Coordinates of C-alpha atoms in Angstrom, one line a residue:
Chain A
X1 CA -54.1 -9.1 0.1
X2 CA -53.1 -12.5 2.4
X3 CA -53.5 -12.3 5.5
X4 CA -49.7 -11.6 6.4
X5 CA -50.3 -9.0 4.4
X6 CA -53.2 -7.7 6.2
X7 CA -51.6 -8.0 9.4
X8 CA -48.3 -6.1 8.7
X9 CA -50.7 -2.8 7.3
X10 CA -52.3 -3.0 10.5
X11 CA -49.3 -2.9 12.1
X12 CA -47.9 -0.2 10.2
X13 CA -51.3 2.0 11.0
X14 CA -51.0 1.4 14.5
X15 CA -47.3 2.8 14.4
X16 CA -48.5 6.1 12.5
X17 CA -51.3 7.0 14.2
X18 CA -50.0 6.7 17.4
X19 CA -46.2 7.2 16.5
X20 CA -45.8 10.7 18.5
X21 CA -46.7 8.5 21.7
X22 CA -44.2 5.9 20.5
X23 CA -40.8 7.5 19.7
X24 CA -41.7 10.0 23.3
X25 CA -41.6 6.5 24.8
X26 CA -39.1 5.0 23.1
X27 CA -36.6 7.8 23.9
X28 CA -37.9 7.9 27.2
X29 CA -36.7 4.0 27.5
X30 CA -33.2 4.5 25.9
X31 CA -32.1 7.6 27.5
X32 CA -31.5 6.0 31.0
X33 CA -28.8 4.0 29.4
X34 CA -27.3 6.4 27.5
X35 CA -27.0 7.7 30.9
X36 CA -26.8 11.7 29.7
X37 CA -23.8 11.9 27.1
X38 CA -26.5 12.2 24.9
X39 CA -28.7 15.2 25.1
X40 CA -32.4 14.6 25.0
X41 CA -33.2 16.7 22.0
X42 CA -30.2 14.2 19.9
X43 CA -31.5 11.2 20.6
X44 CA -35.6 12.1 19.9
X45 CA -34.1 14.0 16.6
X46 CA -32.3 10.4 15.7
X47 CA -34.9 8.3 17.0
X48 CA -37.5 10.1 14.8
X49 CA -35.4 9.4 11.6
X50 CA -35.1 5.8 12.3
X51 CA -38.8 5.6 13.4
X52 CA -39.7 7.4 10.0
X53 CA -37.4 5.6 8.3
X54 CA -38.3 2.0 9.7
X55 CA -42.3 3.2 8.7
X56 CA -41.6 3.7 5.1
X57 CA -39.5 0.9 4.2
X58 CA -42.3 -1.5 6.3
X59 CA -45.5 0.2 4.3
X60 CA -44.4 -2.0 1.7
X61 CA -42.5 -4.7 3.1
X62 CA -41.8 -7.0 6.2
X63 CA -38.9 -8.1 4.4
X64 CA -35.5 -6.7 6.4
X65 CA -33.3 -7.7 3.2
X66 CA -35.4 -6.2 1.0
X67 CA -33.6 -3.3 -0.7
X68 CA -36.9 -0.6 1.2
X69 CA -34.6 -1.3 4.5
X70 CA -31.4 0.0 2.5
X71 CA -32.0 3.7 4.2
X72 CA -33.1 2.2 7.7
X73 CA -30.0 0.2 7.5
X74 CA -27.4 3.0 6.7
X75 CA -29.0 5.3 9.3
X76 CA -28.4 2.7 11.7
X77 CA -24.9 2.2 10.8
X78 CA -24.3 6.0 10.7
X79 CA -25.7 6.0 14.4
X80 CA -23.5 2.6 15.6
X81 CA -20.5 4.6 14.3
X82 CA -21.3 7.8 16.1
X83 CA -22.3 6.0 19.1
X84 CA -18.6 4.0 18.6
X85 CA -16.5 7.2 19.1
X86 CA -18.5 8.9 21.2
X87 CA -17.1 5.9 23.5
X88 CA -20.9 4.0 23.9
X89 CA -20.4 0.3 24.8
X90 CA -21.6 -1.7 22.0
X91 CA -25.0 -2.9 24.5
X92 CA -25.4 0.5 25.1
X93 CA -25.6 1.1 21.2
X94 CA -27.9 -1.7 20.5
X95 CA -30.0 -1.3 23.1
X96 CA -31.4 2.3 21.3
X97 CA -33.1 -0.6 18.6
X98 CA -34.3 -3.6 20.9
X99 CA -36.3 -0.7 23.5
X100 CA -38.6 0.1 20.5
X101 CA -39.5 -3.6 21.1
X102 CA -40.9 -2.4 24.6
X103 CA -42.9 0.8 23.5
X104 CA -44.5 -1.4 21.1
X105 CA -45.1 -4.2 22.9
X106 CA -46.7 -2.1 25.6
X107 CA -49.0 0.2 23.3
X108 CA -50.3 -3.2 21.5
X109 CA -50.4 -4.6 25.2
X110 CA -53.6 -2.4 26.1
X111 CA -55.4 -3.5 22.9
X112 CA -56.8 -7.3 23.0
X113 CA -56.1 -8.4 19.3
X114 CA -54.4 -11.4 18.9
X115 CA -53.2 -11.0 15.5
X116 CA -52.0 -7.8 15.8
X117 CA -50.0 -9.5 18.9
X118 CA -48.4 -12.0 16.4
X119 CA -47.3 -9.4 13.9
X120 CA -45.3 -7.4 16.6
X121 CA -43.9 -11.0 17.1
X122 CA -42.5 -10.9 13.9
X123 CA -41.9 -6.9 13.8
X124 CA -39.6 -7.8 17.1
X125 CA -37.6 -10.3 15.6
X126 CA -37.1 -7.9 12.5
X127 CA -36.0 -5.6 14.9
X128 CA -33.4 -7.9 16.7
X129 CA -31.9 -8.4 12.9
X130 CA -31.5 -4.5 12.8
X131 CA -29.9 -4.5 16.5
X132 CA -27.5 -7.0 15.6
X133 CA -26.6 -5.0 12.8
X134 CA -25.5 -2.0 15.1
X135 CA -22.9 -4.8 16.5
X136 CA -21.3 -5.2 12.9
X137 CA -21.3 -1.5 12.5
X138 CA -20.1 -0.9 15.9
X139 CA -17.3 -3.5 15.9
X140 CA -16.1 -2.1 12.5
X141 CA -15.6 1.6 13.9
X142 CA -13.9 0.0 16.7
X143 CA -11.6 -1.6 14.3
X144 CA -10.9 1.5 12.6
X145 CA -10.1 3.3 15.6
X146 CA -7.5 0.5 17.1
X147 CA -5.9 0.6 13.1
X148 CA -5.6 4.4 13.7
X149 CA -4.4 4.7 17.0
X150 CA -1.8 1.7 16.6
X151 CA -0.4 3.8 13.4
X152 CA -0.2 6.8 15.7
X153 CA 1.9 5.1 18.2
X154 CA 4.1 3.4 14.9
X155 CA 4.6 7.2 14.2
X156 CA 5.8 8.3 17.9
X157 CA 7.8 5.2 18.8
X158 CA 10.0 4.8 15.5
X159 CA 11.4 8.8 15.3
X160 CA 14.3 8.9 12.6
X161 CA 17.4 11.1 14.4
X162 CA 20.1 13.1 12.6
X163 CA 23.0 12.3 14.8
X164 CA 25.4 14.7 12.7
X165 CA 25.5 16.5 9.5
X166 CA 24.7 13.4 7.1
X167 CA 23.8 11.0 9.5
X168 CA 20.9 9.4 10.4
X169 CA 19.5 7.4 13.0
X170 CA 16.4 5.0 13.7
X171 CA 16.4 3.6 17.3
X172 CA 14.4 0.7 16.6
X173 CA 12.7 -0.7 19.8
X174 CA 10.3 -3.2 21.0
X175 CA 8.7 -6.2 19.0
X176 CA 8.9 -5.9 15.0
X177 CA 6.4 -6.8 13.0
X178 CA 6.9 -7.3 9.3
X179 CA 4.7 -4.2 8.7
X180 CA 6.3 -2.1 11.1
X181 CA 9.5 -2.5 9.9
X182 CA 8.0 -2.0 6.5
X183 CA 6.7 1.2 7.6
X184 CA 9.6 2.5 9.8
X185 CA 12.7 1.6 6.6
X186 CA 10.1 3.5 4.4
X187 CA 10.4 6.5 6.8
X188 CA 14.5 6.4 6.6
X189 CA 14.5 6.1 3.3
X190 CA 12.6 9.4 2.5
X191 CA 14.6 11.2 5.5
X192 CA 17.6 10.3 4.0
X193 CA 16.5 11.9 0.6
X194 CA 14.9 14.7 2.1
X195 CA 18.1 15.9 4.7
X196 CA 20.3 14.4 1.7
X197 CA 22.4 12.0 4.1
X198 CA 24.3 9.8 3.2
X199 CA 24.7 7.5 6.3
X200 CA 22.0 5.5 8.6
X201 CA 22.8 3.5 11.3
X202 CA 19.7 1.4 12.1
X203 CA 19.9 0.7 15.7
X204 CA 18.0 -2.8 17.0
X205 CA 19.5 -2.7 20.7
X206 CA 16.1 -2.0 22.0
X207 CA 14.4 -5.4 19.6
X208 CA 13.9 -8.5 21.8
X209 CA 13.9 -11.1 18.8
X210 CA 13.9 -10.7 14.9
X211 CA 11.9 -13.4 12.2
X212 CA 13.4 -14.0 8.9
X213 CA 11.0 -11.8 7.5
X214 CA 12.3 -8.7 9.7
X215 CA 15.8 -9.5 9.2
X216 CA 15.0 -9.7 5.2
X217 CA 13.6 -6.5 5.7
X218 CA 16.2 -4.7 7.0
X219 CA 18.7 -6.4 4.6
X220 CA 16.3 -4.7 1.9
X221 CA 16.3 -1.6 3.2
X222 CA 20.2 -1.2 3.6
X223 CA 20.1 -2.2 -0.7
X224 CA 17.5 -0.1 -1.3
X225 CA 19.5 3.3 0.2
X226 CA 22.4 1.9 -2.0
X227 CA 20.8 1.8 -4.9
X228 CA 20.3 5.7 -3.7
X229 CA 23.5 6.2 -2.9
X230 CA 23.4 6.1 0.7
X231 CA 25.0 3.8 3.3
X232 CA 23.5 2.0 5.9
X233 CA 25.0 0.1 9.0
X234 CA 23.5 -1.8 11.2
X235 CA 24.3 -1.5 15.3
X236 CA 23.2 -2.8 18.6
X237 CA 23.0 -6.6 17.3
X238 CA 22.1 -8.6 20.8
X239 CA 24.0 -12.2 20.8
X240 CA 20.4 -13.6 21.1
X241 CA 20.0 -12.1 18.2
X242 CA 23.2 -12.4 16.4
X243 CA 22.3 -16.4 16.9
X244 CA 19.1 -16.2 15.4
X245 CA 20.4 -14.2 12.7
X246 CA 22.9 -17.2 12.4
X247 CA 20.9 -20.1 13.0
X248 CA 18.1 -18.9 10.9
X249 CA 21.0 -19.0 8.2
X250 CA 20.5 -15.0 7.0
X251 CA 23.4 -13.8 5.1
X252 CA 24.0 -10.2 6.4
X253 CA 26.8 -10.4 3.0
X254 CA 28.5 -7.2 3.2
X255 CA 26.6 -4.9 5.1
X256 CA 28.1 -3.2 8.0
X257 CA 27.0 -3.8 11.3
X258 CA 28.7 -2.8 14.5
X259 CA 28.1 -3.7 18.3
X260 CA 27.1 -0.4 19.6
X261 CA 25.4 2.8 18.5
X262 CA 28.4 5.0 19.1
X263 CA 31.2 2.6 17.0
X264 CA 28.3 2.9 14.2
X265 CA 28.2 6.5 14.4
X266 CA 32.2 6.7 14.2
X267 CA 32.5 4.4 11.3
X268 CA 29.6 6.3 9.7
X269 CA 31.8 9.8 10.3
X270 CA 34.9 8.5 9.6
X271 CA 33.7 7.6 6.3
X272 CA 32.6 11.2 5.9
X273 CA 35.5 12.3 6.9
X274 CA 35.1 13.7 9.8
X275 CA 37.5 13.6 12.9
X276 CA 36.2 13.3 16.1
X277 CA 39.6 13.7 17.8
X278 CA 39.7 16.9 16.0
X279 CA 37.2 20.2 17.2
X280 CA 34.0 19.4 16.7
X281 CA 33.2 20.4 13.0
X282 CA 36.5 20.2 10.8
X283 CA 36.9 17.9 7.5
X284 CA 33.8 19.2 5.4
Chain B
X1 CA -9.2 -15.1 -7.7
X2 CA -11.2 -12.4 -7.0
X3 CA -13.8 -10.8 -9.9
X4 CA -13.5 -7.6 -11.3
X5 CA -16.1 -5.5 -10.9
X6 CA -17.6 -2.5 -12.9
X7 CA -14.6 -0.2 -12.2
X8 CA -12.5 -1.9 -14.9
X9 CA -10.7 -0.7 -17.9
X10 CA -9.7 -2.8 -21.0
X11 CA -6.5 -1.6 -23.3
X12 CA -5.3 -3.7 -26.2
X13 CA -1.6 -4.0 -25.7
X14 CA -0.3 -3.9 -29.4
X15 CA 2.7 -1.5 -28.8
X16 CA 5.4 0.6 -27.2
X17 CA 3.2 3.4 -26.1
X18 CA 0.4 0.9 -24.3
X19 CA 2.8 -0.1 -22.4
X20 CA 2.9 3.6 -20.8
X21 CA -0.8 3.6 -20.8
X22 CA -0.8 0.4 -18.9
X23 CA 1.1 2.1 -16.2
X24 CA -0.8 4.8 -16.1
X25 CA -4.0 3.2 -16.0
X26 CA -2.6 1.0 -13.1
X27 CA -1.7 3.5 -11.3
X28 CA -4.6 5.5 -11.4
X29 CA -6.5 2.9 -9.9
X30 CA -3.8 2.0 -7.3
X31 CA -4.5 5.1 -6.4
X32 CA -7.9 5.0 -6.2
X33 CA -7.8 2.2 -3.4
X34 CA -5.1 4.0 -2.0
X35 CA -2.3 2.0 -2.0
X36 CA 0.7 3.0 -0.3
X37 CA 2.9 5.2 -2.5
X38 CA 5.4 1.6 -2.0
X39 CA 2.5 -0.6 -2.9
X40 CA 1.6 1.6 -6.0
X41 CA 5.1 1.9 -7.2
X42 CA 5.2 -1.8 -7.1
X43 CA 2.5 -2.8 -8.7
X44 CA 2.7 -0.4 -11.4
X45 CA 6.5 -2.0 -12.2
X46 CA 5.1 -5.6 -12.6
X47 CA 2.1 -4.6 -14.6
X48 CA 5.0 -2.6 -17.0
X49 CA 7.1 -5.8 -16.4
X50 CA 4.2 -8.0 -17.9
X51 CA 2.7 -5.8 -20.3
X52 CA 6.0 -5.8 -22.2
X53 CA 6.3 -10.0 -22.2
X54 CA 2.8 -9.9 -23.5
X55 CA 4.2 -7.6 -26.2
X56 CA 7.5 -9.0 -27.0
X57 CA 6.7 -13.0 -26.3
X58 CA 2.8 -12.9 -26.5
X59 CA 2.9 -10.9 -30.3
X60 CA 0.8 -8.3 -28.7
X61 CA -2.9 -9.2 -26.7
X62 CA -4.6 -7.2 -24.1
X63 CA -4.8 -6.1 -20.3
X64 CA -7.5 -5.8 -18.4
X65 CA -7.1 -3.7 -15.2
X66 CA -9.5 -2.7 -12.3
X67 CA -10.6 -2.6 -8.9
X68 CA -11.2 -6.1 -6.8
X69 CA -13.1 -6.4 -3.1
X70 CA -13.4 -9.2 -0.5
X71 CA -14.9 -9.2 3.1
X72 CA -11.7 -7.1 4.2
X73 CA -9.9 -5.1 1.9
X74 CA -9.8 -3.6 -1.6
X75 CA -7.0 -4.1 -4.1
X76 CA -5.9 -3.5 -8.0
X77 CA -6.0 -6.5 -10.4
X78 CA -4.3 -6.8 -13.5
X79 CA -5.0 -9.1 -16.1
X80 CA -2.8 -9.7 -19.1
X81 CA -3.6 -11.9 -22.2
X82 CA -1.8 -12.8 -25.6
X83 CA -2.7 -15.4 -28.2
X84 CA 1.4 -16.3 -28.6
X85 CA 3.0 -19.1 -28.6
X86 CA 2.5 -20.1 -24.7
X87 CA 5.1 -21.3 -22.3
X88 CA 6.6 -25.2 -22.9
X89 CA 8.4 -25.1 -19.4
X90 CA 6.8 -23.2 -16.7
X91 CA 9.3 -23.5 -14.3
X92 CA 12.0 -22.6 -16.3
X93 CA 10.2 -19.4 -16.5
X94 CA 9.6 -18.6 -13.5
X95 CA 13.6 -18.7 -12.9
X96 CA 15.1 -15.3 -11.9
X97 CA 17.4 -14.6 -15.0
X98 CA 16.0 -17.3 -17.6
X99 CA 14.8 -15.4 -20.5
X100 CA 13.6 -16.7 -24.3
X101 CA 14.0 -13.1 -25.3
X102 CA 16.6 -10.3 -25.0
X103 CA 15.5 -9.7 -21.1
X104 CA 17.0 -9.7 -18.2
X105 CA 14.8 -12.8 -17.8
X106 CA 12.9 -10.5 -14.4
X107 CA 9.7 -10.4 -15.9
X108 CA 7.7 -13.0 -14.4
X109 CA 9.7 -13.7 -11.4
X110 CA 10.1 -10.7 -10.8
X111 CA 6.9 -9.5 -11.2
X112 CA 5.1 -12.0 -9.1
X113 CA 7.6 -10.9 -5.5
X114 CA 5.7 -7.2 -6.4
X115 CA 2.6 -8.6 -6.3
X116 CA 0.3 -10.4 -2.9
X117 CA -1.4 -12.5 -5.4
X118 CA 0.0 -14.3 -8.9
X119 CA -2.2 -16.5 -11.8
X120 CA -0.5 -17.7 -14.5
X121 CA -2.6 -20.2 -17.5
X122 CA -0.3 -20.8 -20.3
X123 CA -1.1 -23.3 -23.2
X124 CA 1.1 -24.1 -26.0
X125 CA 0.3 -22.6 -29.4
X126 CA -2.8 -21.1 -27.2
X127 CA -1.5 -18.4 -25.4
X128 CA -0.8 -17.3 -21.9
X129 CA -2.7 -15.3 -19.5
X130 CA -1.2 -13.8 -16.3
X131 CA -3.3 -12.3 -13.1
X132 CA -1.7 -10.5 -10.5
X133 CA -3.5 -9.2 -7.2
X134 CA -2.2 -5.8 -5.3
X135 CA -4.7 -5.4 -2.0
X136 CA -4.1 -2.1 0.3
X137 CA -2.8 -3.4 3.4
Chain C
X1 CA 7.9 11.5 -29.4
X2 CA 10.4 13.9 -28.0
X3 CA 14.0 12.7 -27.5
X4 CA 15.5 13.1 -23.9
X5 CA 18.0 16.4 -23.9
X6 CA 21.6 15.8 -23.0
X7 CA 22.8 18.4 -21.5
X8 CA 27.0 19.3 -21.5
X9 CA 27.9 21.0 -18.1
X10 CA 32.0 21.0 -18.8
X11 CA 32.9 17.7 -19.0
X12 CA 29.7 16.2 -17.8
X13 CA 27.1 15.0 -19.7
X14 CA 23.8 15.6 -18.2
X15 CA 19.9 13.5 -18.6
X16 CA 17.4 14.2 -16.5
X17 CA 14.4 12.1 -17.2
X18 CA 11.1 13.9 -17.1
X19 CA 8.8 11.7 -18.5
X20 CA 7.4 8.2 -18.3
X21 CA 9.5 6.8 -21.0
X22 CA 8.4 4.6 -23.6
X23 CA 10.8 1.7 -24.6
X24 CA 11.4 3.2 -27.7
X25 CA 12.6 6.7 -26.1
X26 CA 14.9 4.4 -23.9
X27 CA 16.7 3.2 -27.0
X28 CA 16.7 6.7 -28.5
X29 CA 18.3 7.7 -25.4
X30 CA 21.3 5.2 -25.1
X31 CA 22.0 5.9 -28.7
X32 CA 22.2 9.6 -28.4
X33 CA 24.4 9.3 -25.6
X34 CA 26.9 7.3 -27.4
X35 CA 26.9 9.5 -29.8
X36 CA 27.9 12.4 -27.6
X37 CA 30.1 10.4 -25.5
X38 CA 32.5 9.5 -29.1
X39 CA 32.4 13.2 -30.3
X40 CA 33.4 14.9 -26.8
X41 CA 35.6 13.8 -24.4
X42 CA 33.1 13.1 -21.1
X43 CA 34.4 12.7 -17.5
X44 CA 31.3 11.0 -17.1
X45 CA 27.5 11.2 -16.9
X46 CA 24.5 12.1 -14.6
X47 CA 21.1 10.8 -15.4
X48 CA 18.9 12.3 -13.0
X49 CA 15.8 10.3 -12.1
X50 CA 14.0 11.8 -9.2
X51 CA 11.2 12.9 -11.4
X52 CA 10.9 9.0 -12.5
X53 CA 8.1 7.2 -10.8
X54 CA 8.9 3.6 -11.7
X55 CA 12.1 1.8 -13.0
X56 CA 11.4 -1.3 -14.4
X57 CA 13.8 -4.0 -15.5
X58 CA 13.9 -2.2 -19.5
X59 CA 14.7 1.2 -17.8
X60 CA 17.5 -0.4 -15.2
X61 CA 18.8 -2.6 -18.1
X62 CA 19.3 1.4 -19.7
X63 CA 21.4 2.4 -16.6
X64 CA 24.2 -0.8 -16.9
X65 CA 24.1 -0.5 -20.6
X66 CA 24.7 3.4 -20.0
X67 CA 27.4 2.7 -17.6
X68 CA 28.9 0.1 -19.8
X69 CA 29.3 2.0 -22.8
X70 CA 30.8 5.4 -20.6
X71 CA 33.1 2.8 -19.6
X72 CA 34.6 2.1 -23.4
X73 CA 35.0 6.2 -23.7
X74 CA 36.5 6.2 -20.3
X75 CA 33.6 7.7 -18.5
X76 CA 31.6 6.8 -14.9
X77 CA 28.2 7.2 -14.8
X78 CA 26.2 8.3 -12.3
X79 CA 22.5 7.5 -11.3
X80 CA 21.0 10.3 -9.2
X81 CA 17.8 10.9 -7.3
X82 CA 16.3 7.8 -7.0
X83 CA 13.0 7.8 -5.3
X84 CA 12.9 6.0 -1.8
X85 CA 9.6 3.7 -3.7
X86 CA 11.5 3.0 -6.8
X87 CA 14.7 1.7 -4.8
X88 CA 12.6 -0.7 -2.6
X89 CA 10.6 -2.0 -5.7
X90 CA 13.9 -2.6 -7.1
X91 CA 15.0 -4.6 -4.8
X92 CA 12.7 -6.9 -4.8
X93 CA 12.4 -7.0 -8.5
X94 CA 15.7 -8.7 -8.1
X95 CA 17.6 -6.3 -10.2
X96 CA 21.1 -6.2 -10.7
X97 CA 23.2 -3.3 -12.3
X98 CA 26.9 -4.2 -12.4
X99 CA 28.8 -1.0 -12.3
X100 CA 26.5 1.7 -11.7
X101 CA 27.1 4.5 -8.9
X102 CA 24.4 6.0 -7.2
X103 CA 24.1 9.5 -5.3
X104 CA 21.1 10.9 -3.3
X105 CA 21.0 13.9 -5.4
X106 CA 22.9 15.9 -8.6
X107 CA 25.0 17.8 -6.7
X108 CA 26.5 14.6 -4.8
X109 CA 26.7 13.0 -8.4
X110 CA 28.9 15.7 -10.0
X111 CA 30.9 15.9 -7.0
X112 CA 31.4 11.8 -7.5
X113 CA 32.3 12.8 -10.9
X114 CA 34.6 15.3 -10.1
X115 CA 36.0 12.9 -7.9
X116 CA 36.0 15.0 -4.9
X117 CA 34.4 12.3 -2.9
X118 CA 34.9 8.5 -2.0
X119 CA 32.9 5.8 -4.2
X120 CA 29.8 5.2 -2.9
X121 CA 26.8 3.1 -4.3
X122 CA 29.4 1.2 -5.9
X123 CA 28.3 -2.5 -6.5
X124 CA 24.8 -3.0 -6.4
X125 CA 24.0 -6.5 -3.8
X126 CA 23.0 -9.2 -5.0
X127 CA 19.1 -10.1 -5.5
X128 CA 17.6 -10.8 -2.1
X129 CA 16.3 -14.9 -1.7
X130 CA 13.0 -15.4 -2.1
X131 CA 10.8 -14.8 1.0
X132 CA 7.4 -15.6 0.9
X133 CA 4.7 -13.1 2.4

């Protein structure tokens, strides 16, 4: 055995004979932080699993990319994820790793043994690699979370309409993202299969600009409900937009498009033969 | 490009019917990674689209299909390969409507606007080998 | 492999595709409707695909081939229940289909047919220019 070797089993003795003492002060140190949205009895039950877990894994190893850490590593990304959505700022997630560094360094602190003092140098940086783990971890939950909540809001902002019998409706509003538009003509398509209309009137009144991309997507979109046998028109074409529709050089070819909402929806009735001079519901 | 990994299948491509069982197989891993019903249906139409010029041009050769990862996302890639005659003029085939065969000359045009990512290696009396990356957005 | 039924609804002759179709099935198919089409006299016919997952360029080179030999018995056909995927991946396969109608669902296809109803779905646009993601 080297003497690295020799130093790290010391270590590892020191943290299981007195680990009882350690983990009552490690919680002791984190809990102030987590400022009680975490009850007492949570955190000790997770702080023993990492403290058990971080034992094992350095009984044979000081290593922290040796595959032993594999377990100490997922439990600490299953507690940066928790900690994520329970709303914990990402200091106040990795802070529940770097005050083990304390209790240790305070229970070695009353012994005088200078090598043992240099292996909980090198168990504290370990210990920062693991809390800068929780950061990854963390910041990818976060991610997630943004992803879901922006498709929510896709979802409530881009309703599709039926204006009348057989026609549909998608106020479109705000900035459009390739994706979002994506998205939002996928949505009309199905409604117009599943209500079995056979008219949409994309509405772009509320858009501040459209890219070629956006405009390409729309033009898609009206060819794709043809090839289903639908008609779409487009309405609510701003002249910003109309000039950046024309300077861009996209050829809108023989799709319908009309200035306002309300002439769309008249074209789109008139086609389905319905009279709006006439009472409300004659023709079909 | 991106390696395939274990999940992977292999299918020899030497008829009409693996043409369906390209598809298929495609699609089963698109929906594995969860592609969007879109995505899937794309992807699935250029690996048919391809399949059948490895069939028809190629003399029959082999796909290989499976499930690709980078730091970000996951995605399906589709390999196809044939010991034919190879491509003299790339860029003539890559023309919307040019076609050596009977086709509506789509194939690999079309194939490559379904797809994010597109490979093509085509030799002369070697063969020609086309790659095609979907990733889930 | 099983042949594709045709089914005769008066003067309509109906295919509804159920299953992923192998090329070979797609040939059977235009033949055996060519055959029925010069033995009765069709208005026209309906294929119904809203059970078909992909259309790729072999099964949409079917449709205008369809169309164009109704056309020499002095038939229209009909395309019905395209799925919203399959007409976007269309699209942007570039595919073009000359003279074949399109309706939402079967019942808006016979009533094409029976020509109750306006054209719609008539010319298929042109291939969209290449845009680069």
């Amino acid at each position: 055995m080297d003497a690295a070797a020799e130093h790290l089993a010391q270590l590892v003795e020191l943290l299981r004979t007195d680990s009882e003492q350690l983990i009552h002060r490690w919680v002791e140190l984190t809990a102030p932080s987590l400022r009680g949205r975490l009850t007492e009895a949570e955190l000790h039950s997770d702080s023993r699993e990492l403290f058990d877990a971080l034992q094992q894994a350095l009984a044979t190893t000081g290593n922290v990319n040796d595959s032993h850490f594999a377990e100490v590593k997922g439990l600490l990304e299953d507690l940066s994820r928790a900690r994520a959505r329970q709303g914990f700022s990402p200091s106040e997630t990795a802070i529940s790793v770097f005050t083990l560094k304390q209790a240790v360094s305070e229970l070695v602190g009353q012994q005088d043994d200078q090598n043992l003092y240099r292996q909980v140098l090198t168990f504290s940086t370990l210990l920062d690699v693991l809390g800068l783990r929780t950061f990854e971890a963390y910041a990818r939950t976060r991610e997630g979370i943004i992803k879901e909540q922006s498709e929510q809001l896709l979802e409530l902002t881009t309703p599709v309409v039926k204006l009348w019998d057989g026609v549909l409706a998608v106020p479109l509003v705000g900035t459009l993202d390739s994706i979002r538009t994506q998205i939002v003509m996928e949505k009309l398509l199905q409604a117009l299969v599943d209500t079995g209309s056979e008219h949409a009137i994309i509405d772009i009144t509320g858009v501040l600009a459209v890219d070629t991309q956006v405009a390409q997507h729309l033009l898609k979109t009206v060819m794709a409900a043809r090839l289903m046998g639908a008609e779409c028109t487009i309405s609510g074409i701003r002249p910003q937009i109309a000039q950046t529709i024309v300077a861009l050089g996209i050829e809108f070819g023989d799709i319908t498009t009309k200035a306002s909402l309300s002439d769309a929806l008249r074209h789109a009735l008139r086609r389905s033969g319905v009279d709006v001079v006439a009472t409300a519901r004659s023709g079909r | 490009m991106t390696e395939l990994g274990t999940e992977s299948a292999r299918l020899e491509i030497i008829g009409d019917d693996d043409v369906v069982r390209v598809r298929q197989l495609a699609r089963s891993y698109a929906q594995q990674v969860k592609l969007s019903l879109v995505d899937q249906t794309k992807l699935v139409t250029a690996t048919s689209e391809l399949a059948r010029n490895t069939l028809t041009y190629g003399g029959g050769g082999a796909a290989e299909i499976g499930i690709v990862r980078d730091d970000h996302r996951t995605g399906v890639r589709a390999s196809f390969q044939d010991s034919g005659p190879g491509i003299p003029d790339l860029d003539l085939a890559m023309t919307d409507g040019w076609t050596s065969g009977n086709g509506l000359g789509l194939g690999l045009s079309g194939a490559r606007r379904l797809v994010d990512d597109f490979e093509l290696d085509t030799e002369v009396g070697r063969g020609t080998t086309v790659t095609v990356v979907k990733w889930s957005r | 492999m099983d042949r594709v039924p045709i089914l005769r609804i008066g003067d309509v002759l109906l295919v509804s595709i159920q299953v992923d179709l192998q090329d070979q099935g797609v040939l059977d198919l235009q033949e055996d409707l060519a055959e029925q089409l010069s033995s009765i006299s069709a208005r026209g016919v309906v294929i119904d695909i809203s059970a078909v997952e992909i259309v790729d360029s072999f099964i949409g080179r079917m449709f205008a081939t369809i169309a164009s030999v109704s056309q020499l018995f002095d038939a229209d056909t009909v395309v019905v229940g395209m799925r919203p995927a399959v007409a976007i991946t269309l699209v942007e396969l570039g595919l073009t289909l000359g003279n074949v109608r399109t309706a939402l669902n079967l019942e808006k296809g016979l009533e094409i047919l029976r020509g109750t109803r306006g054209r719609t779905g008539l010319e298929w646009a042109q291939p969209p220019p290449e845009v680069t993601r």
